[in-house]
Amino acid sequence: AQSVTQLDSQVPVFEEAPVELRCNYSSSVSVYLFWYVQYPNQGLQLLLKYLSGSTLVKGINGFEAEFNKSQTSFHLRKPSVHISDTAEYFCAVSDFGADRGSTLGRLYFGRGTQLTVWP
Amino acid sequence: ETGVTQTPRHLVMGMTNKKSLKCEQHLGHNAMYWYKQSAKKPLELMFVYNFKEQTENNSVPSRFSPECPNSSHLFLHLHTLQPEDSALYLCASSQDPVGGRTDTQYFGPGTRLTVL
């Protein structure tokens, strides 16, 4: 089974400051990696995903993430945050190990990081 | 209407009630999912349907009963729930179950359920 650890449950920052939300995963097989955002009273929305290729992935709203296989990390970054970025952010992994059929479509989520941007 | 919709958005029910949650996706997807989101816990996958067939039941108690009459609609029937079942229930869909791990899952806004 896979597991995802989001190291910070809450991250407060001031507007226009840079931010990094940390995500580490454990897996014995190759994985696909995702970041989702959840605004208040809404469902989850995909920010970006890593499937293969370049380890630096750019997403919506100016966010990017870097896949580091040796450190099993997929940290999310934004160089300058806005108040509208206040939301909960979820890291998720999906494996494509040997037993493909039984885990088709399964995502393993972290507990989430609440990002609060102050004026 | 576009995307994934869920009704009702809020539901309060007693432990002896029977109610149903509805999910509809307008994206032409073939796979649909039910998740439970509780405070301070990771999202829990409950059920997966591919082409209307249930392919995964993640050890969910029988007081939760899913139904998928077609690829666009998914229901979660609730009966004799417990207060600890209070949570946000999220529905999601994805395009194609074949090689489905690469598929983005699109989520609805959720139903906030309170069991008294």
XYZ file of C-alpha atoms in Angstrom:
235
model
C 0.000 0.000 0.000
C 1.036 3.569 -0.556
C 1.100 6.349 2.007
C 1.326 10.103 1.764
C 2.641 12.459 4.428
C 1.976 16.148 4.345
C 4.385 17.512 6.868
C 2.524 20.691 7.764
C -1.134 20.738 8.729
C -1.256 24.549 8.614
C 0.862 27.099 6.739
C 0.204 30.800 7.370
C 1.876 33.298 5.052
C 1.543 36.941 4.089
C 0.309 38.008 0.690
C 3.001 38.132 -2.042
C 5.338 35.892 -0.027
C 6.602 32.606 -1.486
C 5.197 29.346 -0.143
C 6.158 25.685 -0.175
C 3.800 22.896 0.881
C 5.626 19.671 1.573
C 4.597 16.187 0.537
C 6.439 12.905 0.973
C 5.231 9.496 -0.079
C 6.207 5.924 0.477
C 5.881 3.346 -2.244
C 7.702 0.265 -3.405
C 6.607 0.851 -6.976
C 6.498 3.732 -9.397
C 3.797 6.279 -8.782
C 1.872 9.089 -10.312
C 1.610 12.203 -8.149
C -1.089 14.841 -7.801
C -1.882 18.023 -5.949
C -5.511 18.989 -5.406
C -6.942 22.176 -3.874
C -10.191 22.458 -1.927
C -11.727 25.895 -1.465
C -14.312 26.347 1.315
C -17.584 24.537 0.641
C -16.295 23.074 -2.615
C -14.985 19.773 -3.891
C -11.391 19.031 -4.814
C -9.899 20.606 -7.933
C -6.756 19.341 -9.658
C -3.836 21.766 -9.447
C -1.218 19.676 -11.250
C 0.007 16.140 -11.768
C 3.233 14.278 -12.476
C 3.042 11.209 -14.694
C 6.468 11.066 -16.351
C 9.050 13.248 -18.073
C 10.256 16.534 -16.640
C 10.354 16.485 -12.871
C 9.197 20.109 -12.673
C 5.476 20.309 -13.247
C 3.550 23.518 -13.738
C -0.099 23.772 -12.786
C -2.913 26.248 -12.611
C -2.914 29.501 -10.634
C 0.873 29.841 -10.799
C 1.651 26.731 -8.765
C 4.412 24.274 -9.602
C 5.768 21.110 -8.027
C 8.975 19.151 -8.320
C 9.194 15.390 -8.231
C 12.263 14.126 -6.400
C 12.489 10.365 -6.683
C 15.496 9.933 -4.395
C 13.790 11.865 -1.608
C 10.311 10.516 -2.476
C 8.965 14.047 -2.360
C 6.596 16.156 -4.419
C 6.613 19.619 -2.844
C 4.256 22.317 -4.093
C 5.517 25.879 -4.551
C 4.289 29.295 -5.542
C 6.649 32.296 -5.742
C 4.048 34.864 -4.691
C 0.731 33.967 -3.074
C -2.542 35.839 -3.161
C -5.313 35.965 -0.597
C -7.463 33.910 -2.988
C -5.001 31.010 -2.597
C -6.344 30.434 0.913
C -7.595 26.857 0.801
C -6.751 23.310 1.805
C -4.228 21.504 -0.370
C -4.053 17.738 -0.753
C -1.202 15.657 -2.093
C -2.125 12.278 -3.590
C -0.372 9.324 -5.182
C -1.576 6.610 -7.509
C 0.505 3.524 -7.997
C 0.936 1.475 -11.118
C 2.488 -1.576 -9.526
C 2.210 -5.161 -10.611
C -1.369 -5.628 -9.414
C -2.892 -3.065 -11.764
C -6.381 -4.459 -11.910
C -7.273 -4.348 -8.250
C -6.173 -0.774 -7.656
C -7.469 0.775 -10.842
C -8.149 4.431 -10.283
C -7.190 4.435 -6.619
C -5.718 7.606 -5.170
C -4.065 7.749 -1.763
C -4.455 11.157 -0.155
C -2.493 12.969 2.524
C -4.269 14.643 5.441
C -4.110 18.038 3.789
C -2.380 21.362 4.453
C -4.432 24.438 5.251
C -2.809 27.425 3.537
C -3.921 30.778 4.944
C -2.774 33.938 3.214
C -2.917 37.140 5.284
C -3.029 40.674 3.853
C -24.789 22.182 -16.248
C -21.183 21.021 -16.345
C -18.828 18.963 -14.216
C -19.896 16.834 -11.280
C -22.956 17.800 -9.266
C -24.126 16.436 -5.939
C -27.446 16.760 -4.143
C -28.331 17.598 -1.511
C -25.479 19.854 -0.421
C -26.453 19.481 3.232
C -28.340 16.702 4.984
C -29.293 16.194 8.605
C -30.753 12.830 9.531
C -31.576 10.755 12.548
C -30.101 7.327 13.128
C -33.339 5.615 12.119
C -33.843 7.540 8.881
C -33.253 6.354 5.326
C -31.883 8.866 2.865
C -29.999 8.903 -0.433
C -27.192 11.026 -1.827
C -27.127 11.680 -5.558
C -24.198 12.353 -7.857
C -24.361 13.204 -11.541
C -21.456 13.756 -13.904
C -21.825 15.637 -17.172
C -18.360 14.800 -18.489
C -18.974 11.551 -20.366
C -16.771 9.628 -17.942
C -16.894 5.901 -17.358
C -15.674 5.621 -13.764
C -17.289 7.061 -10.643
C -16.212 7.095 -6.996
C -17.553 7.789 -3.511
C -15.180 9.252 -0.900
C -15.685 10.124 2.758
C -13.927 13.209 4.123
C -13.822 13.454 7.903
C -12.128 16.152 9.918
C -8.444 15.512 10.603
C -8.402 12.333 8.497
C -7.285 11.614 4.927
C -9.927 11.150 2.273
C -11.247 7.600 2.398
C -12.202 5.830 -0.802
C -15.502 4.007 -0.290
C -16.645 2.619 -3.645
C -15.498 2.538 -7.280
C -17.690 1.887 -10.307
C -16.375 1.267 -13.806
C -18.958 1.132 -16.602
C -21.731 0.790 -13.974
C -20.052 -2.218 -12.351
C -18.746 -1.991 -8.804
C -15.054 -2.780 -8.859
C -14.105 -1.804 -5.357
C -15.738 -1.786 -1.934
C -13.237 -0.525 0.569
C -14.596 -2.425 3.595
C -17.525 -0.053 3.917
C -20.263 -0.978 6.436
C -23.472 -2.294 4.905
C -25.443 0.711 6.180
C -23.963 2.433 3.113
C -25.368 1.011 -0.120
C -24.201 2.363 -3.497
C -26.155 2.215 -6.734
C -24.976 3.086 -10.245
C -27.854 2.823 -12.737
C -25.765 4.268 -15.589
C -22.365 5.824 -16.183
C -23.645 9.321 -15.421
C -25.413 8.727 -12.114
C -24.277 7.398 -8.772
C -26.279 7.104 -5.575
C -25.359 6.380 -1.990
C -28.272 4.994 0.014
C -28.024 5.524 3.757
C -29.861 3.710 6.543
C -29.421 3.349 10.298
C -26.333 5.528 10.320
C -24.265 6.372 13.385
C -23.130 9.813 14.561
C -19.556 8.931 13.563
C -20.764 8.718 9.955
C -21.136 12.494 9.950
C -18.741 13.783 7.291
C -18.467 15.350 3.857
C -19.247 12.772 1.168
C -17.547 13.476 -2.119
C -18.325 12.010 -5.502
C -15.749 11.940 -8.293
C -15.496 10.702 -11.858
C -12.707 9.937 -14.309
C -12.572 9.333 -18.025
C -11.461 5.832 -18.747
C -10.872 3.001 -16.314
C -8.409 1.288 -18.626
C -5.021 2.478 -17.454
C -7.085 4.650 -15.137
C -4.297 5.573 -12.799
C -3.248 8.415 -15.038
C -6.746 9.818 -15.221
C -7.612 12.964 -13.386
C -10.494 12.531 -10.986
C -13.039 15.345 -11.078
C -14.821 15.987 -7.805
C -18.257 17.281 -6.950
C -18.842 19.859 -4.181
C -19.863 17.187 -1.691
C -22.785 16.542 0.620
C -22.278 17.615 4.223
C -23.985 14.891 6.266
C -24.856 15.244 9.940
C -26.232 12.238 11.802
C -27.991 13.055 15.052
